[in-house]
Amino acid sequence: MDNSASNTLMRAFMRYRSHPSVEGLVNSLSQVNQLKSLEAVAIASDGGAYNETYSLANIVDDDNSVYCTRKPYNVTVLLELVHVKPYVVLSHVTVYAPSAGYTCPIRNGLVFGFHDKPTLSAVDMYNHCTREEYARMQATLQSNPKQREQHHPIGYFELEERERKVTIELDYKTNFRYVIVKLLSARQRNLTSDLRNIDIQRIELLGRTLPSAETHVVWA
Protein backbone atom coordinates (compact mmCIF):
# COMPACT_ATOMS: atom_id res chain seq x y z
CA MET A 1 0.00 0.00 0.00
CA ASP A 2 1.50 3.42 -0.92
CA ASN A 3 1.81 6.30 1.54
CA SER A 4 -1.29 8.16 0.31
CA ALA A 5 -3.50 5.07 0.69
CA SER A 6 -2.00 4.38 4.11
CA ASN A 7 -2.72 7.94 5.23
CA THR A 8 -6.31 7.69 3.96
CA LEU A 9 -6.77 4.47 5.90
CA MET A 10 -5.38 6.00 9.11
CA ARG A 11 -7.59 9.10 8.85
CA ALA A 12 -10.67 6.95 8.30
CA PHE A 13 -9.84 4.74 11.27
CA MET A 14 -9.26 7.74 13.57
CA ARG A 15 -12.64 9.19 12.56
CA TYR A 16 -14.22 5.80 13.28
CA ARG A 17 -12.70 5.64 16.78
CA SER A 18 -14.08 9.06 17.67
CA HIS A 19 -17.50 8.42 16.12
CA PRO A 20 -18.18 4.70 15.41
CA SER A 21 -20.35 4.94 12.32
CA VAL A 22 -19.89 1.82 10.22
CA GLU A 23 -21.41 3.37 7.10
CA GLY A 24 -19.12 6.38 7.42
CA LEU A 25 -16.15 4.08 7.80
CA VAL A 26 -17.10 2.05 4.73
CA ASN A 27 -17.40 5.22 2.66
CA SER A 28 -14.03 6.48 3.90
CA LEU A 29 -12.34 3.21 3.04
CA SER A 30 -13.79 2.90 -0.46
CA GLN A 31 -10.61 4.26 -2.01
CA VAL A 32 -8.48 1.71 -0.15
CA ASN A 33 -10.58 -1.42 0.22
CA GLN A 34 -12.41 -2.60 -2.85
CA LEU A 35 -15.61 -4.61 -2.71
CA LYS A 36 -14.93 -8.34 -2.56
CA SER A 37 -16.84 -11.60 -2.43
CA LEU A 38 -17.23 -12.93 1.12
CA GLU A 39 -17.10 -16.63 1.92
CA ALA A 40 -20.33 -18.02 3.35
CA VAL A 41 -21.96 -21.36 4.06
CA ALA A 42 -25.65 -22.24 3.81
CA ILE A 43 -26.78 -23.75 7.09
CA ALA A 44 -30.59 -23.96 6.96
CA SER A 45 -33.70 -23.50 4.82
CA ASP A 46 -37.40 -24.07 5.41
CA GLY A 47 -38.01 -24.60 1.70
CA GLY A 48 -36.86 -28.18 1.35
CA ALA A 49 -35.07 -29.39 -1.78
CA TYR A 50 -36.38 -30.94 -4.97
CA ASN A 51 -33.78 -33.71 -4.65
CA GLU A 52 -30.13 -34.17 -3.65
CA THR A 53 -28.88 -32.77 -6.95
CA TYR A 54 -30.58 -29.44 -6.23
CA SER A 55 -29.63 -29.16 -2.56
CA LEU A 56 -29.32 -26.05 -0.40
CA ALA A 57 -25.50 -26.22 -0.47
CA ASN A 58 -25.59 -25.17 -4.13
CA ILE A 59 -26.82 -21.68 -3.23
CA VAL A 60 -23.35 -20.41 -2.24
CA ASP A 61 -21.31 -22.31 -4.85
CA ASP A 62 -19.66 -20.32 -7.63
CA ASP A 63 -20.65 -22.69 -10.42
CA ASN A 64 -23.72 -23.63 -12.45
CA SER A 65 -25.38 -25.73 -9.74
CA VAL A 66 -28.88 -24.67 -8.65
CA TYR A 67 -30.91 -24.83 -5.44
CA CYS A 68 -34.48 -25.92 -6.22
CA THR A 69 -36.93 -25.62 -3.34
CA ARG A 70 -40.12 -27.55 -2.78
CA LYS A 71 -42.02 -24.55 -1.43
CA PRO A 72 -43.31 -22.09 -4.06
CA TYR A 73 -42.90 -18.89 -2.03
CA ASN A 74 -41.59 -17.38 1.25
CA VAL A 75 -38.56 -19.65 1.52
CA THR A 76 -36.22 -18.57 4.33
CA VAL A 77 -32.52 -19.36 3.79
CA LEU A 78 -29.93 -18.87 6.55
CA LEU A 79 -26.31 -18.19 5.62
CA GLU A 80 -23.28 -17.82 7.88
CA LEU A 81 -20.34 -15.66 6.92
CA VAL A 82 -17.00 -17.39 7.39
CA HIS A 83 -15.22 -14.62 9.28
CA VAL A 84 -11.49 -14.21 8.88
CA LYS A 85 -9.38 -11.39 10.28
CA PRO A 86 -9.63 -8.52 9.63
CA TYR A 87 -13.39 -8.22 10.08
CA VAL A 88 -15.66 -7.46 7.16
CA VAL A 89 -18.66 -5.21 6.63
CA LEU A 90 -21.44 -6.69 4.51
CA SER A 91 -22.58 -4.03 2.03
CA HIS A 92 -23.95 -5.67 -1.14
CA VAL A 93 -25.70 -8.87 -2.22
CA THR A 94 -25.82 -10.39 -5.70
CA VAL A 95 -28.58 -12.86 -6.58
CA TYR A 96 -28.17 -15.16 -9.59
CA ALA A 97 -31.08 -16.79 -11.39
CA PRO A 98 -30.44 -20.10 -13.16
CA SER A 99 -29.91 -20.35 -16.89
CA ALA A 100 -32.65 -21.31 -19.33
CA GLY A 101 -34.35 -24.62 -18.70
CA TYR A 102 -35.67 -23.99 -15.18
CA THR A 103 -39.38 -23.43 -14.81
CA CYS A 104 -39.44 -21.27 -11.66
CA PRO A 105 -36.49 -18.82 -11.58
CA ILE A 106 -36.23 -16.56 -8.54
CA ARG A 107 -38.11 -13.26 -8.89
CA ASN A 108 -37.78 -11.29 -5.66
CA GLY A 109 -36.75 -11.43 -2.04
CA LEU A 110 -35.52 -9.73 1.13
CA VAL A 111 -32.16 -9.64 2.94
CA PHE A 112 -31.67 -9.53 6.73
CA GLY A 113 -28.52 -9.31 8.83
CA PHE A 114 -27.92 -10.71 12.34
CA HIS A 115 -25.06 -10.76 14.82
CA ASP A 116 -26.44 -13.80 16.65
CA LYS A 117 -27.81 -16.92 15.01
CA PRO A 118 -31.54 -16.39 14.35
CA THR A 119 -34.35 -18.88 13.97
CA LEU A 120 -35.85 -19.21 10.50
CA SER A 121 -39.19 -18.05 11.86
CA ALA A 122 -37.69 -14.72 13.02
CA VAL A 123 -38.68 -13.07 9.75
CA ASP A 124 -42.02 -14.77 9.07
CA MET A 125 -43.78 -11.42 9.54
CA TYR A 126 -42.31 -10.32 6.20
CA ASN A 127 -43.86 -13.09 4.11
CA HIS A 128 -45.25 -11.69 0.85
CA CYS A 129 -43.59 -8.30 1.48
CA THR A 130 -43.77 -6.03 -1.59
CA ARG A 131 -41.28 -3.50 -2.93
CA GLU A 132 -43.63 -0.69 -1.86
CA GLU A 133 -43.95 -2.03 1.69
CA TYR A 134 -40.19 -2.35 1.96
CA ALA A 135 -39.67 1.23 0.72
CA ARG A 136 -42.13 2.61 3.28
CA MET A 137 -40.43 0.67 6.05
CA GLN A 138 -36.98 2.00 5.12
CA ALA A 139 -38.27 5.57 4.92
CA THR A 140 -39.57 5.25 8.47
CA LEU A 141 -36.33 3.72 9.77
CA GLN A 142 -34.17 6.33 8.06
CA SER A 143 -36.10 9.11 9.74
CA ASN A 144 -36.07 7.24 13.09
CA PRO A 145 -32.89 5.08 13.04
CA LYS A 146 -33.14 4.16 16.73
CA GLN A 147 -36.22 2.10 15.87
CA ARG A 148 -34.15 -0.29 13.75
CA GLU A 149 -33.97 -3.83 15.10
CA GLN A 150 -32.22 -6.90 13.77
CA HIS A 151 -35.41 -8.44 12.43
CA HIS A 152 -35.92 -5.49 10.07
CA PRO A 153 -34.94 -6.24 6.46
CA ILE A 154 -31.92 -4.37 5.10
CA GLY A 155 -32.35 -5.06 1.40
CA TYR A 156 -34.94 -5.87 -1.27
CA PHE A 157 -34.12 -7.38 -4.66
CA GLU A 158 -36.13 -8.14 -7.77
CA LEU A 159 -35.01 -9.66 -11.05
CA GLU A 160 -36.79 -8.48 -14.16
CA GLU A 161 -38.06 -10.95 -16.75
CA ARG A 162 -35.10 -12.85 -18.29
CA GLU A 163 -32.61 -11.05 -16.02
CA ARG A 164 -29.88 -13.45 -14.88
CA LYS A 165 -28.55 -11.53 -11.89
CA VAL A 166 -29.04 -8.41 -9.80
CA THR A 167 -26.75 -6.67 -7.29
CA ILE A 168 -28.18 -4.48 -4.54
CA GLU A 169 -26.53 -2.18 -2.03
CA LEU A 170 -27.89 -2.82 1.44
CA ASP A 171 -29.69 -0.05 3.31
CA TYR A 172 -27.86 -0.85 6.54
CA LYS A 173 -24.26 -2.04 6.76
CA THR A 174 -22.29 -3.56 9.61
CA ASN A 175 -20.24 -6.68 10.41
CA PHE A 176 -23.07 -9.22 10.46
CA ARG A 177 -22.22 -12.86 10.99
CA TYR A 178 -25.52 -14.36 9.84
CA VAL A 179 -27.63 -13.43 6.84
CA ILE A 180 -31.18 -14.48 6.07
CA VAL A 181 -32.40 -14.26 2.50
CA LYS A 182 -36.14 -14.68 2.16
CA LEU A 183 -37.00 -15.93 -1.32
CA LEU A 184 -40.43 -14.38 -1.71
CA SER A 185 -41.51 -15.74 -5.08
CA ALA A 186 -40.48 -17.08 -8.48
CA ARG A 187 -41.52 -16.45 -12.06
CA GLN A 188 -43.77 -19.48 -12.43
CA ARG A 189 -44.97 -20.17 -15.93
CA ASN A 190 -48.42 -21.79 -16.16
CA LEU A 191 -47.61 -24.68 -13.85
CA THR A 192 -49.91 -26.83 -11.80
CA SER A 193 -49.63 -26.21 -8.07
CA ASP A 194 -47.68 -29.42 -7.38
CA LEU A 195 -44.89 -28.35 -9.76
CA ARG A 196 -44.35 -24.83 -8.41
CA ASN A 197 -41.19 -24.04 -6.50
CA ILE A 198 -38.26 -21.57 -6.55
CA ASP A 199 -35.06 -22.10 -8.56
CA ILE A 200 -31.99 -20.02 -7.62
CA GLN A 201 -28.40 -20.48 -8.73
CA ARG A 202 -26.44 -18.46 -6.20
CA ILE A 203 -26.45 -15.83 -3.47
CA GLU A 204 -23.17 -13.93 -3.30
CA LEU A 205 -22.38 -11.75 -0.28
CA LEU A 206 -20.08 -8.79 -0.88
CA GLY A 207 -18.30 -6.40 1.45
CA ARG A 208 -15.16 -4.58 2.53
CA THR A 209 -12.62 -5.25 5.26
CA LEU A 210 -12.26 -3.15 8.42
CA PRO A 211 -8.80 -1.73 9.17
CA SER A 212 -8.18 -3.74 12.35
CA ALA A 213 -9.13 -7.13 13.71
CA GLU A 214 -9.59 -5.41 17.08
CA THR A 215 -12.09 -2.87 15.73
CA HIS A 216 -15.37 -3.20 17.61
CA VAL A 217 -18.43 -2.53 15.49
CA VAL A 218 -21.66 -1.91 17.34
CA TRP A 219 -25.28 -2.17 16.28
CA ALA A 220 -26.41 1.42 15.73
Coordinates of C-alpha atoms in Angstrom, one line a residue:
M1 CA 0.0 0.0 0.0
D2 CA 1.5 3.4 -0.9
N3 CA 1.8 6.3 1.5
S4 CA -1.3 8.2 0.3
A5 CA -3.5 5.1 0.7
S6 CA -2.0 4.4 4.1
N7 CA -2.7 7.9 5.2
T8 CA -6.3 7.7 4.0
L9 CA -6.8 4.5 5.9
M10 CA -5.4 6.0 9.1
R11 CA -7.6 9.1 8.9
A12 CA -10.7 6.9 8.3
F13 CA -9.8 4.7 11.3
M14 CA -9.3 7.7 13.6
R15 CA -12.6 9.2 12.6
Y16 CA -14.2 5.8 13.3
R17 CA -12.7 5.6 16.8
S18 CA -14.1 9.1 17.7
H19 CA -17.5 8.4 16.1
P20 CA -18.2 4.7 15.4
S21 CA -20.3 4.9 12.3
V22 CA -19.9 1.8 10.2
E23 CA -21.4 3.4 7.1
G24 CA -19.1 6.4 7.4
L25 CA -16.1 4.1 7.8
V26 CA -17.1 2.1 4.7
N27 CA -17.4 5.2 2.7
S28 CA -14.0 6.5 3.9
L29 CA -12.3 3.2 3.0
S30 CA -13.8 2.9 -0.5
Q31 CA -10.6 4.3 -2.0
V32 CA -8.5 1.7 -0.2
N33 CA -10.6 -1.4 0.2
Q34 CA -12.4 -2.6 -2.8
L35 CA -15.6 -4.6 -2.7
K36 CA -14.9 -8.3 -2.6
S37 CA -16.8 -11.6 -2.4
L38 CA -17.2 -12.9 1.1
E39 CA -17.1 -16.6 1.9
A40 CA -20.3 -18.0 3.3
V41 CA -22.0 -21.4 4.1
A42 CA -25.7 -22.2 3.8
I43 CA -26.8 -23.8 7.1
A44 CA -30.6 -24.0 7.0
S45 CA -33.7 -23.5 4.8
D46 CA -37.4 -24.1 5.4
G47 CA -38.0 -24.6 1.7
G48 CA -36.9 -28.2 1.4
A49 CA -35.1 -29.4 -1.8
Y50 CA -36.4 -30.9 -5.0
N51 CA -33.8 -33.7 -4.7
E52 CA -30.1 -34.2 -3.6
T53 CA -28.9 -32.8 -6.9
Y54 CA -30.6 -29.4 -6.2
S55 CA -29.6 -29.2 -2.6
L56 CA -29.3 -26.0 -0.4
A57 CA -25.5 -26.2 -0.5
N58 CA -25.6 -25.2 -4.1
I59 CA -26.8 -21.7 -3.2
V60 CA -23.4 -20.4 -2.2
D61 CA -21.3 -22.3 -4.8
D62 CA -19.7 -20.3 -7.6
D63 CA -20.7 -22.7 -10.4
N64 CA -23.7 -23.6 -12.5
S65 CA -25.4 -25.7 -9.7
V66 CA -28.9 -24.7 -8.6
Y67 CA -30.9 -24.8 -5.4
C68 CA -34.5 -25.9 -6.2
T69 CA -36.9 -25.6 -3.3
R70 CA -40.1 -27.6 -2.8
K71 CA -42.0 -24.6 -1.4
P72 CA -43.3 -22.1 -4.1
Y73 CA -42.9 -18.9 -2.0
N74 CA -41.6 -17.4 1.2
V75 CA -38.6 -19.7 1.5
T76 CA -36.2 -18.6 4.3
V77 CA -32.5 -19.4 3.8
L78 CA -29.9 -18.9 6.5
L79 CA -26.3 -18.2 5.6
E80 CA -23.3 -17.8 7.9
L81 CA -20.3 -15.7 6.9
V82 CA -17.0 -17.4 7.4
H83 CA -15.2 -14.6 9.3
V84 CA -11.5 -14.2 8.9
K85 CA -9.4 -11.4 10.3
P86 CA -9.6 -8.5 9.6
Y87 CA -13.4 -8.2 10.1
V88 CA -15.7 -7.5 7.2
V89 CA -18.7 -5.2 6.6
L90 CA -21.4 -6.7 4.5
S91 CA -22.6 -4.0 2.0
H92 CA -23.9 -5.7 -1.1
V93 CA -25.7 -8.9 -2.2
T94 CA -25.8 -10.4 -5.7
V95 CA -28.6 -12.9 -6.6
Y96 CA -28.2 -15.2 -9.6
A97 CA -31.1 -16.8 -11.4
P98 CA -30.4 -20.1 -13.2
S99 CA -29.9 -20.3 -16.9
A100 CA -32.7 -21.3 -19.3
G101 CA -34.4 -24.6 -18.7
Y102 CA -35.7 -24.0 -15.2
T103 CA -39.4 -23.4 -14.8
C104 CA -39.4 -21.3 -11.7
P105 CA -36.5 -18.8 -11.6
I106 CA -36.2 -16.6 -8.5
R107 CA -38.1 -13.3 -8.9
N108 CA -37.8 -11.3 -5.7
G109 CA -36.7 -11.4 -2.0
L110 CA -35.5 -9.7 1.1
V111 CA -32.2 -9.6 2.9
F112 CA -31.7 -9.5 6.7
G113 CA -28.5 -9.3 8.8
F114 CA -27.9 -10.7 12.3
H115 CA -25.1 -10.8 14.8
D116 CA -26.4 -13.8 16.6
K117 CA -27.8 -16.9 15.0
P118 CA -31.5 -16.4 14.4
T119 CA -34.3 -18.9 14.0
L120 CA -35.8 -19.2 10.5
S121 CA -39.2 -18.0 11.9
A122 CA -37.7 -14.7 13.0
V123 CA -38.7 -13.1 9.7
D124 CA -42.0 -14.8 9.1
M125 CA -43.8 -11.4 9.5
Y126 CA -42.3 -10.3 6.2
N127 CA -43.9 -13.1 4.1
H128 CA -45.3 -11.7 0.9
C129 CA -43.6 -8.3 1.5
T130 CA -43.8 -6.0 -1.6
R131 CA -41.3 -3.5 -2.9
E132 CA -43.6 -0.7 -1.9
E133 CA -43.9 -2.0 1.7
Y134 CA -40.2 -2.3 2.0
A135 CA -39.7 1.2 0.7
R136 CA -42.1 2.6 3.3
M137 CA -40.4 0.7 6.1
Q138 CA -37.0 2.0 5.1
A139 CA -38.3 5.6 4.9
T140 CA -39.6 5.2 8.5
L141 CA -36.3 3.7 9.8
Q142 CA -34.2 6.3 8.1
S143 CA -36.1 9.1 9.7
N144 CA -36.1 7.2 13.1
P145 CA -32.9 5.1 13.0
K146 CA -33.1 4.2 16.7
Q147 CA -36.2 2.1 15.9
R148 CA -34.1 -0.3 13.7
E149 CA -34.0 -3.8 15.1
Q150 CA -32.2 -6.9 13.8
H151 CA -35.4 -8.4 12.4
H152 CA -35.9 -5.5 10.1
P153 CA -34.9 -6.2 6.5
I154 CA -31.9 -4.4 5.1
G155 CA -32.4 -5.1 1.4
Y156 CA -34.9 -5.9 -1.3
F157 CA -34.1 -7.4 -4.7
E158 CA -36.1 -8.1 -7.8
L159 CA -35.0 -9.7 -11.0
E160 CA -36.8 -8.5 -14.2
E161 CA -38.1 -10.9 -16.8
R162 CA -35.1 -12.8 -18.3
E163 CA -32.6 -11.1 -16.0
R164 CA -29.9 -13.4 -14.9
K165 CA -28.5 -11.5 -11.9
V166 CA -29.0 -8.4 -9.8
T167 CA -26.7 -6.7 -7.3
I168 CA -28.2 -4.5 -4.5
E169 CA -26.5 -2.2 -2.0
L170 CA -27.9 -2.8 1.4
D171 CA -29.7 0.0 3.3
Y172 CA -27.9 -0.9 6.5
K173 CA -24.3 -2.0 6.8
T174 CA -22.3 -3.6 9.6
N175 CA -20.2 -6.7 10.4
F176 CA -23.1 -9.2 10.5
R177 CA -22.2 -12.9 11.0
Y178 CA -25.5 -14.4 9.8
V179 CA -27.6 -13.4 6.8
I180 CA -31.2 -14.5 6.1
V181 CA -32.4 -14.3 2.5
K182 CA -36.1 -14.7 2.2
L183 CA -37.0 -15.9 -1.3
L184 CA -40.4 -14.4 -1.7
S185 CA -41.5 -15.7 -5.1
A186 CA -40.5 -17.1 -8.5
R187 CA -41.5 -16.5 -12.1
Q188 CA -43.8 -19.5 -12.4
R189 CA -45.0 -20.2 -15.9
N190 CA -48.4 -21.8 -16.2
L191 CA -47.6 -24.7 -13.9
T192 CA -49.9 -26.8 -11.8
S193 CA -49.6 -26.2 -8.1
D194 CA -47.7 -29.4 -7.4
L195 CA -44.9 -28.3 -9.8
R196 CA -44.4 -24.8 -8.4
N197 CA -41.2 -24.0 -6.5
I198 CA -38.3 -21.6 -6.6
D199 CA -35.1 -22.1 -8.6
I200 CA -32.0 -20.0 -7.6
Q201 CA -28.4 -20.5 -8.7
R202 CA -26.4 -18.5 -6.2
I203 CA -26.5 -15.8 -3.5
E204 CA -23.2 -13.9 -3.3
L205 CA -22.4 -11.7 -0.3
L206 CA -20.1 -8.8 -0.9
G207 CA -18.3 -6.4 1.5
R208 CA -15.2 -4.6 2.5
T209 CA -12.6 -5.2 5.3
L210 CA -12.3 -3.2 8.4
P211 CA -8.8 -1.7 9.2
S212 CA -8.2 -3.7 12.3
A213 CA -9.1 -7.1 13.7
E214 CA -9.6 -5.4 17.1
T215 CA -12.1 -2.9 15.7
H216 CA -15.4 -3.2 17.6
V217 CA -18.4 -2.5 15.5
V218 CA -21.7 -1.9 17.3
W219 CA -25.3 -2.2 16.3
A220 CA -26.4 1.4 15.7

